[in-house]
Short mmCIF file of C-alpha atoms in Angstrom, two decimals:
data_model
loop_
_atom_site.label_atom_id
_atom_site.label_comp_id
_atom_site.label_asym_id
_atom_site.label_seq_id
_atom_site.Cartn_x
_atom_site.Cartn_y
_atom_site.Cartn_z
CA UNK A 1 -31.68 39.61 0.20
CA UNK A 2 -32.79 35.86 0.00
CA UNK A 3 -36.00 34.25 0.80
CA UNK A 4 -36.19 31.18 3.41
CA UNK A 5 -37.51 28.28 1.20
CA UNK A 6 -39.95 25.96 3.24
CA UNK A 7 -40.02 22.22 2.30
CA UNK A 8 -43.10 21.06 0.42
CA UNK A 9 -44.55 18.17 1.73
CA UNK A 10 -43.49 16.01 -1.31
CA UNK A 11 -39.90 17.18 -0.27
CA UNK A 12 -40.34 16.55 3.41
CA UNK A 13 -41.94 13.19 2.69
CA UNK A 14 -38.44 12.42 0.38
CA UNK A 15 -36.01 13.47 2.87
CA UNK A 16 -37.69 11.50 5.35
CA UNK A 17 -37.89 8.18 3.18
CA UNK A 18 -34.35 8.06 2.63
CA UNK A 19 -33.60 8.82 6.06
CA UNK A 20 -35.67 5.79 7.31
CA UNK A 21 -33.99 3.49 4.05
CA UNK A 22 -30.35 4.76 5.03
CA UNK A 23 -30.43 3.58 8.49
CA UNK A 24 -32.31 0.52 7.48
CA UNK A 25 -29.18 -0.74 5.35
CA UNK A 26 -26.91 0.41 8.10
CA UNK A 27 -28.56 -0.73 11.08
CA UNK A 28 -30.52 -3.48 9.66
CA UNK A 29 -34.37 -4.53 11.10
CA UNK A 30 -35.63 -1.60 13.21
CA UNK A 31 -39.27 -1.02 14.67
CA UNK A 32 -41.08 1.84 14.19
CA UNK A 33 -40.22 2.75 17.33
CA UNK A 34 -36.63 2.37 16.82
CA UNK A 35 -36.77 4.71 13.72
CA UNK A 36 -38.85 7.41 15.97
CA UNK A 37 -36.18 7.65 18.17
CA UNK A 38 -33.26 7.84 15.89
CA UNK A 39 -35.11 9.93 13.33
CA UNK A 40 -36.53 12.27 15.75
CA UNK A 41 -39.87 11.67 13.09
CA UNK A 42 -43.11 11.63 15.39
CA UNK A 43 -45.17 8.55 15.36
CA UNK A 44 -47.55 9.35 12.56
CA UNK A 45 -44.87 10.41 10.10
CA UNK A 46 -42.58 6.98 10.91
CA UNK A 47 -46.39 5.35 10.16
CA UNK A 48 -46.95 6.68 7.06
CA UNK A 49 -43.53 6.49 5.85
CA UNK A 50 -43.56 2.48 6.38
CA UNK A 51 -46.38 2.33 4.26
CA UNK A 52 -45.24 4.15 1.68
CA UNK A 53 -42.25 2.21 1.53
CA UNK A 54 -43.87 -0.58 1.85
CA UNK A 55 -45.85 -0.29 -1.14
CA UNK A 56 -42.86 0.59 -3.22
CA UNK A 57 -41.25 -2.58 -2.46
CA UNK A 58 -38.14 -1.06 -0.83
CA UNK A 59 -39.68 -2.17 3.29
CA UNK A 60 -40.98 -5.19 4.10
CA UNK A 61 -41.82 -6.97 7.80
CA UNK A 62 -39.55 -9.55 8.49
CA UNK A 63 -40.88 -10.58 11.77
CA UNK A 64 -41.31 -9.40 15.47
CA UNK A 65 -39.32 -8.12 18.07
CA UNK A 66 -40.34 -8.63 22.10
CA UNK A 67 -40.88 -5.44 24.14
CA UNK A 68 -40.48 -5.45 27.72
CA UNK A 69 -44.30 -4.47 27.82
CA UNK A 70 -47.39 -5.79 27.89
CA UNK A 71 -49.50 -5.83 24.66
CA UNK A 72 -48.35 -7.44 21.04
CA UNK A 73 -44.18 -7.52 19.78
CA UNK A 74 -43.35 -4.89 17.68
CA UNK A 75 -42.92 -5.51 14.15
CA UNK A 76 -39.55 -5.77 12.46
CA UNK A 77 -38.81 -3.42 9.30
CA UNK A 78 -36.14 -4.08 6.62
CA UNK A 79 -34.63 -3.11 3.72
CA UNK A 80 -36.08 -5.58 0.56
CA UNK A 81 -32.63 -5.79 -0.11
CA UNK A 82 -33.51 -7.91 -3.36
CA UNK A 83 -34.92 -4.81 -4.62
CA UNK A 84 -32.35 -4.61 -6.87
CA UNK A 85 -29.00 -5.90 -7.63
CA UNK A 86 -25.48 -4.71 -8.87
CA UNK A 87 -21.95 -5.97 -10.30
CA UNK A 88 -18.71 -4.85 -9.41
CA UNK A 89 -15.45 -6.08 -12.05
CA UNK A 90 -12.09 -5.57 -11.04
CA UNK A 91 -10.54 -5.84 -14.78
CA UNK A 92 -6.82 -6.30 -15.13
CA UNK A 93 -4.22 -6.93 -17.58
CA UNK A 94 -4.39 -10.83 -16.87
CA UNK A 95 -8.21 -11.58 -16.86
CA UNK A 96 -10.96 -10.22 -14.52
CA UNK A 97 -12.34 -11.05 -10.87
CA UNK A 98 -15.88 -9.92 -10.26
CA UNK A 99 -18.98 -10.24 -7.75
CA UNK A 100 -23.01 -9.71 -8.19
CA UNK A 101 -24.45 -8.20 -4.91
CA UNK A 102 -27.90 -7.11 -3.53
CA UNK A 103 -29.45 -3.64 -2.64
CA UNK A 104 -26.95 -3.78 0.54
CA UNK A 105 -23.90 -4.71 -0.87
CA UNK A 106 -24.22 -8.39 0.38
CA UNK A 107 -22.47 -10.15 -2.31
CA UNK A 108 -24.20 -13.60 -3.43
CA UNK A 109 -22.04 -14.56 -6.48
CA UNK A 110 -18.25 -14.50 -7.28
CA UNK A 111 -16.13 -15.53 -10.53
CA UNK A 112 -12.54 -14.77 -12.23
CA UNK A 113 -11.86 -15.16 -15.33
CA UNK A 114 -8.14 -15.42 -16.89
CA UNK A 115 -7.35 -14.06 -19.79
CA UNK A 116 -4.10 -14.89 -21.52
CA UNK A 117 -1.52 -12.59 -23.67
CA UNK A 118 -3.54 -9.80 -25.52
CA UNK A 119 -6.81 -11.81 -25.47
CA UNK A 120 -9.03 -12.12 -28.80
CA UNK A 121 -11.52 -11.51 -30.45
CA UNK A 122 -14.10 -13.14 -28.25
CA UNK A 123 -12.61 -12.10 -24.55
CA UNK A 124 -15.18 -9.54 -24.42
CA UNK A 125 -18.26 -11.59 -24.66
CA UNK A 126 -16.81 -14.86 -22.79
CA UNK A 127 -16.79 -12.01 -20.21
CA UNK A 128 -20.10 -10.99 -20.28
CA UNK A 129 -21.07 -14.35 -20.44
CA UNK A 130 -19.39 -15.44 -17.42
CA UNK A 131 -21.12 -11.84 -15.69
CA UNK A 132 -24.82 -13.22 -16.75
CA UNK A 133 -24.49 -16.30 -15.64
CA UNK A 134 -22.79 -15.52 -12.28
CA UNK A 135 -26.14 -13.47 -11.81
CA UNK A 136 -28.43 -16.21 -13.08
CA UNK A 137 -26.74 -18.66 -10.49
CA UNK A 138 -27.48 -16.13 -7.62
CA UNK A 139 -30.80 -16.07 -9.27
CA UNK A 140 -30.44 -12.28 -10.74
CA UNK A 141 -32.34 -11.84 -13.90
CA UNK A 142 -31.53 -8.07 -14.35
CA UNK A 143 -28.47 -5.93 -13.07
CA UNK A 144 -29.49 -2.30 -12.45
CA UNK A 145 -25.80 -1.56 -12.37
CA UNK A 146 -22.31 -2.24 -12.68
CA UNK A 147 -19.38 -0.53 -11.65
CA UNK A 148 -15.87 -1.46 -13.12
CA UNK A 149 -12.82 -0.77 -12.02
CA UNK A 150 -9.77 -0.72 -14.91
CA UNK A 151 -6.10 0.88 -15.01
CA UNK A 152 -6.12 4.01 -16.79
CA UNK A 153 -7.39 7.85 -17.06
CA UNK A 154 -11.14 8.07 -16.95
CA UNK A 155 -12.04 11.17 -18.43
CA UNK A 156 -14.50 12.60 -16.04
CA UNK A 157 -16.70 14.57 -18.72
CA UNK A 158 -16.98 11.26 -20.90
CA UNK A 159 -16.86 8.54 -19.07
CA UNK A 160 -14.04 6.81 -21.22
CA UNK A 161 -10.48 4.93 -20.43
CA UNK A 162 -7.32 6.38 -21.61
CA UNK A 163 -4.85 4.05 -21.00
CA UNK A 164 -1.18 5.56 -20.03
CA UNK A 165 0.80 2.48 -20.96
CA UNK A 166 0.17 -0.65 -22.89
CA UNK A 167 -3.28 -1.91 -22.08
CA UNK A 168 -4.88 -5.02 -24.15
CA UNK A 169 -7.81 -4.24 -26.59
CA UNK A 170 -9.74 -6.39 -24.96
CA UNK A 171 -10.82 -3.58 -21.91
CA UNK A 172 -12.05 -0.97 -23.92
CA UNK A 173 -14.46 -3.92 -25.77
CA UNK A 174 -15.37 -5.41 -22.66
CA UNK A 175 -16.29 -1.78 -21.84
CA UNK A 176 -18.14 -1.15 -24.91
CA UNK A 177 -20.21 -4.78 -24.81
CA UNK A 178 -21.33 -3.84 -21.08
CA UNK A 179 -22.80 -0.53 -22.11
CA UNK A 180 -24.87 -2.39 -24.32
CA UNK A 181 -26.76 -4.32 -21.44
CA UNK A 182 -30.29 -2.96 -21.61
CA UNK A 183 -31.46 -1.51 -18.66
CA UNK A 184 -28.25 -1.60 -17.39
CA UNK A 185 -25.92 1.61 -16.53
CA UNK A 186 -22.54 1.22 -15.99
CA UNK A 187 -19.65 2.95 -13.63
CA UNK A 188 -16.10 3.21 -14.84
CA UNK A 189 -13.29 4.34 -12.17
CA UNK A 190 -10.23 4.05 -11.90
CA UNK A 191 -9.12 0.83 -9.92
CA UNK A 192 -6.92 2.98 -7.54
CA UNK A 193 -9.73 5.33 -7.22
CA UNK A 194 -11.89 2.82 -6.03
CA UNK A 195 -9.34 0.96 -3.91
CA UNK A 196 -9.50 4.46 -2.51
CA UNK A 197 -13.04 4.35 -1.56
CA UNK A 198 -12.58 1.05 0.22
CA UNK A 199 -10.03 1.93 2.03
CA UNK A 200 -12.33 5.18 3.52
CA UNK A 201 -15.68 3.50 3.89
CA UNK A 202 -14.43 0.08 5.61
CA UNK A 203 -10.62 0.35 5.96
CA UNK A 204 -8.06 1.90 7.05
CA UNK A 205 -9.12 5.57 6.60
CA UNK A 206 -12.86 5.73 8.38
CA UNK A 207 -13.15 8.22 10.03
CA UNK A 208 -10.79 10.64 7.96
CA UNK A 209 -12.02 13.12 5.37
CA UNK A 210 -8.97 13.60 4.07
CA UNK A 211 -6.17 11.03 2.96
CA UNK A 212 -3.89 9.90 0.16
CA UNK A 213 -4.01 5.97 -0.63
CA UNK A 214 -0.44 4.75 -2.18
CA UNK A 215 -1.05 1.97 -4.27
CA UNK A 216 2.33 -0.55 -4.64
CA UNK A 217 1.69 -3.36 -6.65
CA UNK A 218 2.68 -4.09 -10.58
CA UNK A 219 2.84 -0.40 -10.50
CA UNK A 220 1.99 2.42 -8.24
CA UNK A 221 -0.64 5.01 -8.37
CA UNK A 222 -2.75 7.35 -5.70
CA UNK A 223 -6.18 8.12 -5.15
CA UNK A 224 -7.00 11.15 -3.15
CA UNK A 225 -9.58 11.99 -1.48
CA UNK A 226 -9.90 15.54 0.10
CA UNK A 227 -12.92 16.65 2.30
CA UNK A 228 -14.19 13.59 1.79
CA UNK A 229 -14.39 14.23 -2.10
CA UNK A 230 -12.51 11.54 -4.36
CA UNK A 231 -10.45 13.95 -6.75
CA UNK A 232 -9.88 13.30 -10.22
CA UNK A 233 -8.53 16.27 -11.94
CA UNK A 234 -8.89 17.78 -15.29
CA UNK A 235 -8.19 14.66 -17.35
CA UNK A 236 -8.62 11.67 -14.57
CA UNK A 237 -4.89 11.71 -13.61
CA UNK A 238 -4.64 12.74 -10.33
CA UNK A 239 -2.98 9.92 -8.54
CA UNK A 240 -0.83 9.06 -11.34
CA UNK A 241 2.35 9.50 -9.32
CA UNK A 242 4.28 6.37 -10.99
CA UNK A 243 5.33 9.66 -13.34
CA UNK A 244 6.67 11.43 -10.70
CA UNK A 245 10.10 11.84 -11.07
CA UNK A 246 12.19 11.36 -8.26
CA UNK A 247 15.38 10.93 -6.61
CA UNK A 248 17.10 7.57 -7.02
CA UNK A 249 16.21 6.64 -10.71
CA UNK A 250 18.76 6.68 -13.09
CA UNK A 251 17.01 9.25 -15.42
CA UNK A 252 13.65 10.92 -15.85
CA UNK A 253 9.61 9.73 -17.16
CA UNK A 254 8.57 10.84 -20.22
CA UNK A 255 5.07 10.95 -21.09
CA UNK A 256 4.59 7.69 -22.69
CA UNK A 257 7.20 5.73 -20.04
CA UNK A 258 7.19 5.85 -16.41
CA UNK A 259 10.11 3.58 -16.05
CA UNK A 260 12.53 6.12 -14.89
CA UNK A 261 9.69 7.75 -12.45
CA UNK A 262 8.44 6.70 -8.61
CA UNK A 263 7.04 3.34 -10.55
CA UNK A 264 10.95 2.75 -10.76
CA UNK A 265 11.48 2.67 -7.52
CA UNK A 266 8.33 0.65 -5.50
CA UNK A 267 7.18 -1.11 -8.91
CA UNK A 268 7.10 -4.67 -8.36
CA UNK A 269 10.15 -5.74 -10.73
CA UNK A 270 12.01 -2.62 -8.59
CA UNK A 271 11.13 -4.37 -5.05
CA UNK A 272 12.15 -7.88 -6.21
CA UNK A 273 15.83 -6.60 -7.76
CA UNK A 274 15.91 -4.69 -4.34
CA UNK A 275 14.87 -8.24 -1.90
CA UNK A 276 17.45 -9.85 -4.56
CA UNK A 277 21.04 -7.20 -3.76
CA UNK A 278 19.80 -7.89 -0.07
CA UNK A 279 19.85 -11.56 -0.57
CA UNK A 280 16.76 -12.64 -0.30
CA UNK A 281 14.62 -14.84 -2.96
CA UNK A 282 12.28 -13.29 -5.35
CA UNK A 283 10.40 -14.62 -8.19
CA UNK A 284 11.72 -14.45 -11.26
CA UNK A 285 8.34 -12.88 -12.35
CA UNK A 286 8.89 -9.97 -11.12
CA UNK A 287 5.21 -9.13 -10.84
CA UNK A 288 2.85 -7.93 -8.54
CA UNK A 289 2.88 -11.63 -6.52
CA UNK A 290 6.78 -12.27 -6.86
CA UNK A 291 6.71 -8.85 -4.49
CA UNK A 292 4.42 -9.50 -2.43
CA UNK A 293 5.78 -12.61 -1.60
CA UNK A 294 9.41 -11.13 -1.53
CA UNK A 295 7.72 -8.71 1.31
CA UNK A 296 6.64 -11.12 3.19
CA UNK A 297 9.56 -13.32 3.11
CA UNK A 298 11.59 -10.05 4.22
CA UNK A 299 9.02 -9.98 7.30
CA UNK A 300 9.54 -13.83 8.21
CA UNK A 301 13.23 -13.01 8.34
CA UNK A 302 13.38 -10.18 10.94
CA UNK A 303 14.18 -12.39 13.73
CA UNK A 304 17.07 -14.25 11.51
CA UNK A 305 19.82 -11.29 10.95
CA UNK A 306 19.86 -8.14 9.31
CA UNK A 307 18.82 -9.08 5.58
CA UNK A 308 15.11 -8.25 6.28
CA UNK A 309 15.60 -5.50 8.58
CA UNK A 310 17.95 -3.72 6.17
CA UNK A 311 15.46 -4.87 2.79
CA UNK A 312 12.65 -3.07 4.43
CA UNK A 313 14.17 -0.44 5.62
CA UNK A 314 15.49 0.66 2.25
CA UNK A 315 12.10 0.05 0.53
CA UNK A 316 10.42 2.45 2.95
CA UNK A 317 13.25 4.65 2.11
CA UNK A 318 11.93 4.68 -1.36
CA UNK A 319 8.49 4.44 -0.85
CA UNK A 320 8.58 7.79 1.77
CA UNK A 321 10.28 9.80 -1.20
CA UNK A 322 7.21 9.54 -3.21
CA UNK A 323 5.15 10.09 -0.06
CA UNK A 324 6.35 13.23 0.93
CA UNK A 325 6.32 14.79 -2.92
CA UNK A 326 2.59 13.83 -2.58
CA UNK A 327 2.27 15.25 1.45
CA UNK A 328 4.20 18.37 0.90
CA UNK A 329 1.20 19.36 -2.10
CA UNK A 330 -1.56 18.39 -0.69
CA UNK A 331 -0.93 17.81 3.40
CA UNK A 332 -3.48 15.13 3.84
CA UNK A 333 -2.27 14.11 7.30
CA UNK A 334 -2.44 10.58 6.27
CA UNK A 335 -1.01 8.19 3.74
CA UNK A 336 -2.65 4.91 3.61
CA UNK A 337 -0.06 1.89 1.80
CA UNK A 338 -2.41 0.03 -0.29
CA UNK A 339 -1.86 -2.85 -2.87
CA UNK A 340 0.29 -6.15 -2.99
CA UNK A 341 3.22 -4.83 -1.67
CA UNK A 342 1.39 -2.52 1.09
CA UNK A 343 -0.31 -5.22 2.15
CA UNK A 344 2.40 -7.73 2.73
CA UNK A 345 4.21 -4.67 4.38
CA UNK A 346 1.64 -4.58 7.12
CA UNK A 347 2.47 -2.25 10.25
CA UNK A 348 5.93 -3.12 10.24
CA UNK A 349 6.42 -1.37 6.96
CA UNK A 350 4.22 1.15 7.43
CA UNK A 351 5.69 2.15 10.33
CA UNK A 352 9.09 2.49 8.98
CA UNK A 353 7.52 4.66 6.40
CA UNK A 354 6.23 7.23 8.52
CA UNK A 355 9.38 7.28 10.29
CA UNK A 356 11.37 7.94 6.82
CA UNK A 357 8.50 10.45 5.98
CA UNK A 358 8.95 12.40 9.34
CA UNK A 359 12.75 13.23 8.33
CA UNK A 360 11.68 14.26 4.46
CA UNK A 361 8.74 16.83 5.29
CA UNK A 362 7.49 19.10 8.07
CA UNK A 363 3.93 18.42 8.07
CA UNK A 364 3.39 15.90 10.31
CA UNK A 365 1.72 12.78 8.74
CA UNK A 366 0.60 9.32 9.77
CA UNK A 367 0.91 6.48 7.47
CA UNK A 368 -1.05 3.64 7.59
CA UNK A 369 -1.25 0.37 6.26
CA UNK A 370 -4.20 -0.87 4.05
CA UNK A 371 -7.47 -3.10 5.57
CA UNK A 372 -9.58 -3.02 2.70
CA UNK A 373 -7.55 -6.21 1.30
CA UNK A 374 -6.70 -7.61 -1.63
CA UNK A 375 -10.30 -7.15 -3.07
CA UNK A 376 -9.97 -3.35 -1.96
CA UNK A 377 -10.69 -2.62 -5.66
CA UNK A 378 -14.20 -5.06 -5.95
CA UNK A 379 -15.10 -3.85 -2.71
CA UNK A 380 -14.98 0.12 -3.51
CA UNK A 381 -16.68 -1.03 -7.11
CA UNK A 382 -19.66 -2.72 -5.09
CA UNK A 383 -19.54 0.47 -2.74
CA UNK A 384 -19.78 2.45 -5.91
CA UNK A 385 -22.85 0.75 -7.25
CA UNK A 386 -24.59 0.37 -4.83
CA UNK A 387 -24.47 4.43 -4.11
CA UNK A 388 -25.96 4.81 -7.68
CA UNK A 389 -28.19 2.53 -7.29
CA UNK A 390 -29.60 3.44 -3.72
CA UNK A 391 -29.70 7.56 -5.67
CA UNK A 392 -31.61 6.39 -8.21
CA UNK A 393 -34.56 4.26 -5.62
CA UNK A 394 -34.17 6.28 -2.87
CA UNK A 395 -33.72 9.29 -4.61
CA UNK A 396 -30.55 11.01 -3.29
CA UNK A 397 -29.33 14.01 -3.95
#
């Protein structure tokens, strides 16, 4: 038999404080009577809570608002969104990008940073170095966290990077020289993971607890979330379907090469040799860009003949066999196309996707292309911070 537990007041009082916070960064500058009615809080508890919140630095009156009454304006409450501040890095195999941000996610600094060949022995700290004084010029003296995104397995019980190909040194020092910021914590994901998390807090999957996101770019990769639950697995590899072998490659993966897997197929060197037999340019490079660009080109030249047309057609093809592997396991209903290439695909490719996707499995699933854009990764790293940082001050569960 179990026992009804009634809040304390110290709980209610909690519950009720974050209540007022949360829709204070998503609303923005309420009056107490605004928070009444959407907290359903009567007028004395919305009173005292202001107060309290007020003292703690997190509220603050930023002015008045006019009431069709007589008697004095309301005042306007807000989120001290200077409270505290965050970093997000997006670190890749060519340098970094990265973005300092308030309490809200309001980002006030930017920088990149390139990084050539393997690095050396100072990449790390030029890094760090570029991170402080990107704060400093935003006026940020101390980050309360950072969140980085990096290629790779993070272990979820430790915390650390496991790369699956040939990573540079230089991200597991840069990783290393961060954790020694005092007073600072710091976030590692995944950068698909977190691409992930864009795409389902301000892209294309809001409003859907359950998706896959299918990232094409250098490489490919997943993140999925399921009940609205990002889902890592056992080691940190779930998502790493560039191993998946598939139909169309000339052999199989093998656990330290995905080259004959799904990363065979939509990799970016794979969708420029594909624009390239349909005759259309592609970069040399063969990287992430050279495809992107290929993509788009393809798009431009829909109207002009069959070249495009056929070019995209064939790369959905490929891209729908890795899809429905992924659907038929875990029937997430949709697939979102995320990355370089899923980007420059747009609707059009998307489109022809799900249509290739209908014909390869029977659960029905809608595929969608990517809004987040091409910061998708910094944007789910600043979403990421600032949840740990809004847990720790407004003290989440």
């Amino acid at each position: 038999m179990t026992t009804a537990r009634t809040a304390t007041p110290s709980t209610a009082r909690a519950i009720n404080d974050r209540l007022a916070l949360n829709l204070l960064l998503e609303q923005g500058p309420l009056t107490a009577t605004e928070l009444r009615d959407l907290t359903g809080l009567s007028r004395p508890t919305v009173a005292d809570l202001l107060e309290r919140l007020q003292r703690t630095g997190l509220v603050a009156v930023v002015g008045e608002r006019g009431e069709q009454r007589r008697g004095p304006n309301a005042r306007l409450y807000a989120l001290v969104a200077s409270r505290a501040h965050l970093a997000a890095v997006d670190v890749r195999s060519g340098g970094v990008s990265l973005v300092v941000a308030d309490l809200a996610g309001q980002a006030l600094a930017t920088a990149e940073l390139a990084v050539e060949g393997d690095g050396d022995a100072g990449t790390a700290e030029r890094i760090v170095r570029t991170l402080h004084e990107t704060a400093q010029r935003a006026g940020v003296e101390r980050l309360h966290t950072v969140a980085v995104g990096a290629p790779g397995l993070v272990d979820p019980a430790t915390g650390r990077l496991h790369s699956t190909g040939a990573l540079p040194g230089w991200h597991a020092e840069l990783l290393a020289a961060l954790r020694e910021l005092p007073g600072t914590d710091v976030i590692l994901e995944n950068e698909v993971n977190l691409a992930g998390r864009a795409e389902y807090r301000i892209g294309a999957a809001q409003g859907r607890d359950t998706f896959v996101l299918i990232w094409l770019g250098h490489s490919v990769g997943a993140a999925v979330i399921l009940d609205g639950r990002l889902r890592r697995g056992a080691s940190g590899g779930t998502g790493e379907i560039c191993f998946l072998p598939v139909p169309g490659t000339s052999g199989l993966p093998s656990a330290v090469g995905c080259e004959e897997g799904f990363h065979g197929l939509v990799g970016s060197a794979a969708v420029c040799g594909l624009a390239r037999a349909h005759g259309l340019p592609a970069d040399p490079a063969d990287d992430a860009a050279a495809a992107e660009a290929a993509v788009r080109g393809a798009l431009d030249a829909l109207g002009e003949g069959e070249p495009g047309a056929a070019f995209l057609d064939e790369l959905a093809a490929r891209i729908a066999v890795g899809a429905a592997a992924v659907c038929v396991v875990l029937d997430p209903g949709c697939v979102v196309l995320g990355g370089e290439i899923g980007r420059a695909g747009g609707a059009e490719l998307a489109g022809r996707v799900e249509h290739r996707l209908a014909g390869l499995s029977p659960l029905r699933t809608e595929v969608r292309a990517g809004t987040a854009g091409g910061g998708a990764v910094l944007a789910g790293a600043v979403l990421t911070a600032g949840d740990a940082v809004r847990r720790d001050l407004f003290g989440e569960p």
